[in-house]
CSV table of C-alpha atoms in Angstrom, one decimal:
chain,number,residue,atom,x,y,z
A,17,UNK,CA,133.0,58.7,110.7
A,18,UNK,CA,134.7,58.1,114.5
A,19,UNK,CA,137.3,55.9,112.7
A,20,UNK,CA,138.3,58.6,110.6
A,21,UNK,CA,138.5,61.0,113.1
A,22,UNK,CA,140.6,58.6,115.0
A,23,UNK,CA,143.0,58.3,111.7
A,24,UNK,CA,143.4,61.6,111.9
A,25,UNK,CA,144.4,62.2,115.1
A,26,UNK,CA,146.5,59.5,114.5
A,27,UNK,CA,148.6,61.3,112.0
A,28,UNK,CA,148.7,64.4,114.0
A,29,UNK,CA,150.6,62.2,117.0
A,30,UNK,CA,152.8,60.7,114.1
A,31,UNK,CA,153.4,63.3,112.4
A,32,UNK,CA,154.0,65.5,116.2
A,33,UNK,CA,157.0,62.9,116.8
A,34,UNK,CA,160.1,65.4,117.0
A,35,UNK,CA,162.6,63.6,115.4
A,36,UNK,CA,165.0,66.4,115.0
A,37,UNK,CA,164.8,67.1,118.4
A,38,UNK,CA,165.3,63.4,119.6
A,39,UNK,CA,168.4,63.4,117.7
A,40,UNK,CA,170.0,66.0,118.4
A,41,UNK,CA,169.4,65.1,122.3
A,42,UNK,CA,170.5,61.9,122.1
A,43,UNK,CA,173.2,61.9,119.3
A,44,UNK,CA,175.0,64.9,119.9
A,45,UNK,CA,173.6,66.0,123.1
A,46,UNK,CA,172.3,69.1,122.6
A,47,UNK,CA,168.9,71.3,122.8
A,48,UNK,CA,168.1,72.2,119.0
A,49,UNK,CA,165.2,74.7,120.4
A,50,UNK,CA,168.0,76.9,122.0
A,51,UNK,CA,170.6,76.2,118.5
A,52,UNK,CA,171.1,78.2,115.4
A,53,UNK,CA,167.3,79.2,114.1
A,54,UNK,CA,165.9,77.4,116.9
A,55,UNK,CA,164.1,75.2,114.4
A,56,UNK,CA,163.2,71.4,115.3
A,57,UNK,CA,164.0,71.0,111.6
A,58,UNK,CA,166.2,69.0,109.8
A,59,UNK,CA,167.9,72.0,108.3
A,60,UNK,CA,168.9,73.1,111.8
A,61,UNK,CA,169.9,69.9,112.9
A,62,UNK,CA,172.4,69.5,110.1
A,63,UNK,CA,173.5,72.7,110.8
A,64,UNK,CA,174.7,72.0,114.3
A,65,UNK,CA,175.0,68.4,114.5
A,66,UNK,CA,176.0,66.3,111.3
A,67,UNK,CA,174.8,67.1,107.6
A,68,UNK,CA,174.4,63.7,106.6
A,69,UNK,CA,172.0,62.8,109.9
A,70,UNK,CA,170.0,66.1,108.7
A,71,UNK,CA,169.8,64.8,105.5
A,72,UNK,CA,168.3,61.5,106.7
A,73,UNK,CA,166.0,63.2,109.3
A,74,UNK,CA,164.8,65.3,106.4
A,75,UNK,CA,163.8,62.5,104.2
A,76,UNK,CA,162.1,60.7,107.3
A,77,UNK,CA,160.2,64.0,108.1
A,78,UNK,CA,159.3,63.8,104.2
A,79,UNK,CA,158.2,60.7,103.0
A,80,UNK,CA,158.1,58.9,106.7
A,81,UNK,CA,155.4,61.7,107.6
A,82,UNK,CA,154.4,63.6,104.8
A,83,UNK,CA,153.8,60.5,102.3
A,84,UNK,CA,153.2,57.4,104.5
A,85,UNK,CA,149.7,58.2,106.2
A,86,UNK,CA,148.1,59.3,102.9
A,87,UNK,CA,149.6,56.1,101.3
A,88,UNK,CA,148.5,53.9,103.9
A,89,UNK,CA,144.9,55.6,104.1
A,90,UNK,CA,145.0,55.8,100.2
A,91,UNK,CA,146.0,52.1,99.7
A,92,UNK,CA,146.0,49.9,102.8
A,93,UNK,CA,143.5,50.9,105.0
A,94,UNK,CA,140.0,51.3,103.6
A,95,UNK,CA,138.2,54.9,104.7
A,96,UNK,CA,134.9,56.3,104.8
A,97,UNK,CA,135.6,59.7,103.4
A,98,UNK,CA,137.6,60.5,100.2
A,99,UNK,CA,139.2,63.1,101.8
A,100,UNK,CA,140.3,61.5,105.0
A,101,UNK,CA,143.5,61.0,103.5
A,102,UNK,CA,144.2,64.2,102.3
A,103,UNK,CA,143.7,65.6,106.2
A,104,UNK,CA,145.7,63.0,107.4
A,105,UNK,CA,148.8,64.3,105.0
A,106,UNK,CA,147.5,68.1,106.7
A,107,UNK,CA,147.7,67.0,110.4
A,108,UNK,CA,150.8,65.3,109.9
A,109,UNK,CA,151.9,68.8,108.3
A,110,UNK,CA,150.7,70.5,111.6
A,111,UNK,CA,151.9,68.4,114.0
A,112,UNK,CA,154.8,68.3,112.7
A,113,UNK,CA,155.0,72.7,112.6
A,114,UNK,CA,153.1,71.9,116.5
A,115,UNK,CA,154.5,69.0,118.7
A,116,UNK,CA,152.6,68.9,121.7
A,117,UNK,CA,155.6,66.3,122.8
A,118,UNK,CA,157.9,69.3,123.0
A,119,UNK,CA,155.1,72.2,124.1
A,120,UNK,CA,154.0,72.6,120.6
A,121,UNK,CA,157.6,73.9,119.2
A,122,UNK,CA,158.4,72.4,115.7
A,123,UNK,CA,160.0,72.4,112.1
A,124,UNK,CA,158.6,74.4,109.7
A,125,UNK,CA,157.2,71.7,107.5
A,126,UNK,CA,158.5,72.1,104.1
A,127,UNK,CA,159.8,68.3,104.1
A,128,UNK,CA,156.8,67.0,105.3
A,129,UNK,CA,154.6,69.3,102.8
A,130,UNK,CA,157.0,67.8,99.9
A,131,UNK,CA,156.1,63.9,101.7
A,132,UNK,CA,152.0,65.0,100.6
A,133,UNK,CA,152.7,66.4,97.5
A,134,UNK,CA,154.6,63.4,96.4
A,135,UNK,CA,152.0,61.2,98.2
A,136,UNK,CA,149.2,62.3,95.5
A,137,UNK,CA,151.9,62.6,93.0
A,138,UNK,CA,151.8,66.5,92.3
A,139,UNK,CA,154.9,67.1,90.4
A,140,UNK,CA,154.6,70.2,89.3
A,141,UNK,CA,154.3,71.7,92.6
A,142,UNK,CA,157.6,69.2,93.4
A,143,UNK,CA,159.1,70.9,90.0
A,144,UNK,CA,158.4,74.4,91.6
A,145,UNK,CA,159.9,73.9,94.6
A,146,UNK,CA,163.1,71.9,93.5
A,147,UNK,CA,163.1,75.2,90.9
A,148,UNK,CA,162.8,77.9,93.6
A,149,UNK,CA,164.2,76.0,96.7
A,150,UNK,CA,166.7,74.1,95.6
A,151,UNK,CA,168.4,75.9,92.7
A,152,UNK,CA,167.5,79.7,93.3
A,153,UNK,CA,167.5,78.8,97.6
A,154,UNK,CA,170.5,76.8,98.1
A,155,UNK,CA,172.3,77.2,95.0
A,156,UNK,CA,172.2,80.7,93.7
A,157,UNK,CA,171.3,82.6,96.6
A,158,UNK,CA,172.3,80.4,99.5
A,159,UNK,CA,169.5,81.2,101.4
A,160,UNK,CA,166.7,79.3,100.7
A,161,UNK,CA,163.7,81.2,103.2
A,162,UNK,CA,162.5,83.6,100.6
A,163,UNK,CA,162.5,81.0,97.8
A,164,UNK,CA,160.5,78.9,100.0
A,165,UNK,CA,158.0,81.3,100.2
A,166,UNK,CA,157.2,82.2,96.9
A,167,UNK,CA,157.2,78.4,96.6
A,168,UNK,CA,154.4,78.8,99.5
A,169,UNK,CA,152.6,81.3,97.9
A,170,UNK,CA,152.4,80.2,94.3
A,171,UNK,CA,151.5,76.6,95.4
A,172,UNK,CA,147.6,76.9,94.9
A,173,UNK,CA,148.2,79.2,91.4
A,174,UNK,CA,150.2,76.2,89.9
A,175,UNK,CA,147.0,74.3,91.4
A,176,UNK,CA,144.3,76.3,89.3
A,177,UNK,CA,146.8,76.5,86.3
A,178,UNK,CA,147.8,72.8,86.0
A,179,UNK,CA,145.2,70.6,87.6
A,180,UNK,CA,142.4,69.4,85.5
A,181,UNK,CA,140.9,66.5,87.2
A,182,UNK,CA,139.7,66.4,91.3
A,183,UNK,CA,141.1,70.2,91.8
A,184,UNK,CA,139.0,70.5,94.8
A,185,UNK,CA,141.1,68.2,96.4
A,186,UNK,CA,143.8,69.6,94.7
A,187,UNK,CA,143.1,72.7,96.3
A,188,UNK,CA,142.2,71.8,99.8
A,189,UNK,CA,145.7,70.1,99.7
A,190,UNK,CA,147.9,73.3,98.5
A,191,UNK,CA,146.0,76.0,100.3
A,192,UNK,CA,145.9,73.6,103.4
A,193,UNK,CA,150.5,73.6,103.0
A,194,UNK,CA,150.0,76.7,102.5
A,195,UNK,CA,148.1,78.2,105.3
A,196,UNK,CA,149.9,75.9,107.4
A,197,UNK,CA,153.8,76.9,106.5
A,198,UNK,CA,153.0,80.5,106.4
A,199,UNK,CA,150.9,79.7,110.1
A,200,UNK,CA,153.9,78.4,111.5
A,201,UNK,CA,156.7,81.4,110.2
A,202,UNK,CA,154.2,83.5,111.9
A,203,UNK,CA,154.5,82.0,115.2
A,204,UNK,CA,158.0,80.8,114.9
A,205,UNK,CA,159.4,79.3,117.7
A,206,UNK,CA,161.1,81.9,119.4
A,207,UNK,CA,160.0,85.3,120.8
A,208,UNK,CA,160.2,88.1,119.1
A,209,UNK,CA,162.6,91.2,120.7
A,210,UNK,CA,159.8,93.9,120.3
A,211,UNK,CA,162.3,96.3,122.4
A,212,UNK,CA,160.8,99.1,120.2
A,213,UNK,CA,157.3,97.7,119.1
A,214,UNK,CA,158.4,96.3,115.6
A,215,UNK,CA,155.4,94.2,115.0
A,216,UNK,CA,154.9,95.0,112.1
A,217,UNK,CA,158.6,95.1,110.4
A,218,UNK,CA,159.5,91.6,112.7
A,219,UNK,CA,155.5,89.7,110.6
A,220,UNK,CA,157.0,90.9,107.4
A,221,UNK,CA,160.1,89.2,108.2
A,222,UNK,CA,158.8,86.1,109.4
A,223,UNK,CA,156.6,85.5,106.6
A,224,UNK,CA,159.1,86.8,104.0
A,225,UNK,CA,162.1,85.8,105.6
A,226,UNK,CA,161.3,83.1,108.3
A,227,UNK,CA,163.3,84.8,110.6
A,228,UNK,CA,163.0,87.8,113.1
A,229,UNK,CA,166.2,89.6,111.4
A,230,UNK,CA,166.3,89.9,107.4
A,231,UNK,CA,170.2,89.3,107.8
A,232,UNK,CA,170.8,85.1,108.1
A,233,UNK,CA,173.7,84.8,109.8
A,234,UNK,CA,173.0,87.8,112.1
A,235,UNK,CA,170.1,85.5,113.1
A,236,UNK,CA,171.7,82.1,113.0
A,237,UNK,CA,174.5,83.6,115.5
A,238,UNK,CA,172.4,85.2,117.8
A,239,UNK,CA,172.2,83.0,120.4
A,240,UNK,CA,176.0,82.2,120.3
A,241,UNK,CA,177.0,86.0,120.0
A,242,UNK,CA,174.6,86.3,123.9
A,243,UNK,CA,176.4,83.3,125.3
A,244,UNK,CA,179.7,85.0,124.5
A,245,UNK,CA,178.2,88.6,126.4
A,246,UNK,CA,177.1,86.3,129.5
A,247,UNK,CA,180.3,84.2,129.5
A,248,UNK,CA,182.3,87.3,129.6
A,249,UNK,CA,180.4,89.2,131.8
């Protein structure tokens, strides 16, 4: 039992390593918690750095955290409990959404929740979200934070409608993604501007929207729109 639990706090620290962040500080010398969405994604790092180092970040925050705990704890290392690696895909999830190297800021954990599902080889929950995300997200609509979460959302339905075999584990893994991806649009990283007490309209947006503003390049250019007020002040 104690070396499971020490497993999975093992891929919680793993998972926690803020590789976007570490990047973007040391490569182009930047804080990526005060850039664009304010993510410690790879999405925000290609977005203010390089794409082709987001794209690589993203496929390390993927299968280097989302898929290679479960596979090791799967195939490698021998466990007492069947679902030990299952959590171990989850913590990695959350401290990836949670680093407490970085005061528990993070990404948003949609690369690292596509590193699980491919761990236990879930493809149509992979097929979902290269439908929605990629095509309707990036392709159609160009903004991909709506499409990701109906992706969230419908993640457990395409559990119950497609799973036959061992749907309790299934299940524990896509309501675990998504109680943890909508968790983390919730808290976001940044503060909220309740200036007039819009709780309520700034949690839809976050969940819906993953932003504090439903407009995306209104909230993308915040931050450099209030530079340019205090450098002209």
């Amino acid at each position: 039992m104690y070396i499971d639990i020490f497993y999975i706090l093992l891929s919680y620290l793993w998972g926690a390593i803020p590789t976007s962040y570490l990047v973007a500080k040391y490569y182009a010398k930047i804080d990526i918690t005060k850039r664009g969405s304010q993510n410690v994604g790879a999405s925000n790092l290609a977005t203010n750095t390089n794409p082709f180092i987001g794209y690589l970040i993203g496929a390390f925050d993927a299968f280097g955290k989302g898929s290679l705990p479960v596979l090791i704890f799967l195939y490698i290392i021998p466990v007492q409990y069947e679902i030990t690696p299952i959590l171990c895909g989850l913590v990695s999830i959350a401290g990836h959404n949670w680093s407490p190297y970085i005061k528990l800021k993070g990404g948003r954990g949609l690369s690292t929740a596509i590193g699980l599902l491919f761990a236990f080889q879930m493809w149509p929950h992979i097929l979902l979200g290269t439908l929605f995300i990629g095509i309707m997200g990036r392709i159609v609509t160009k903004d991909n934070a709506f499409w990701a979460f109906v992706t969230i959302i419908m993640l457990p339905i395409i559990t119950l409608a497609t799973t036959s075999q061992s749907i309790e584990h299934s299940l524990i893994i896509s309501l675990g993604i998504t109680c943890l991806l909508i968790a983390k649009r919730i808290t976001s990283n940044s503060h909220p501007n309740l200036e007039n007490n819009k709780y309520r309209e700034i949690l839809i947006y976050r969940i819906i929207w993953d932003r504090d503003l439903k407009d995306h390049k209104q909230w993308i250019n915040r931050n450099i729109s209030s530079e340019s007020s205090i450098k002209n002040s």
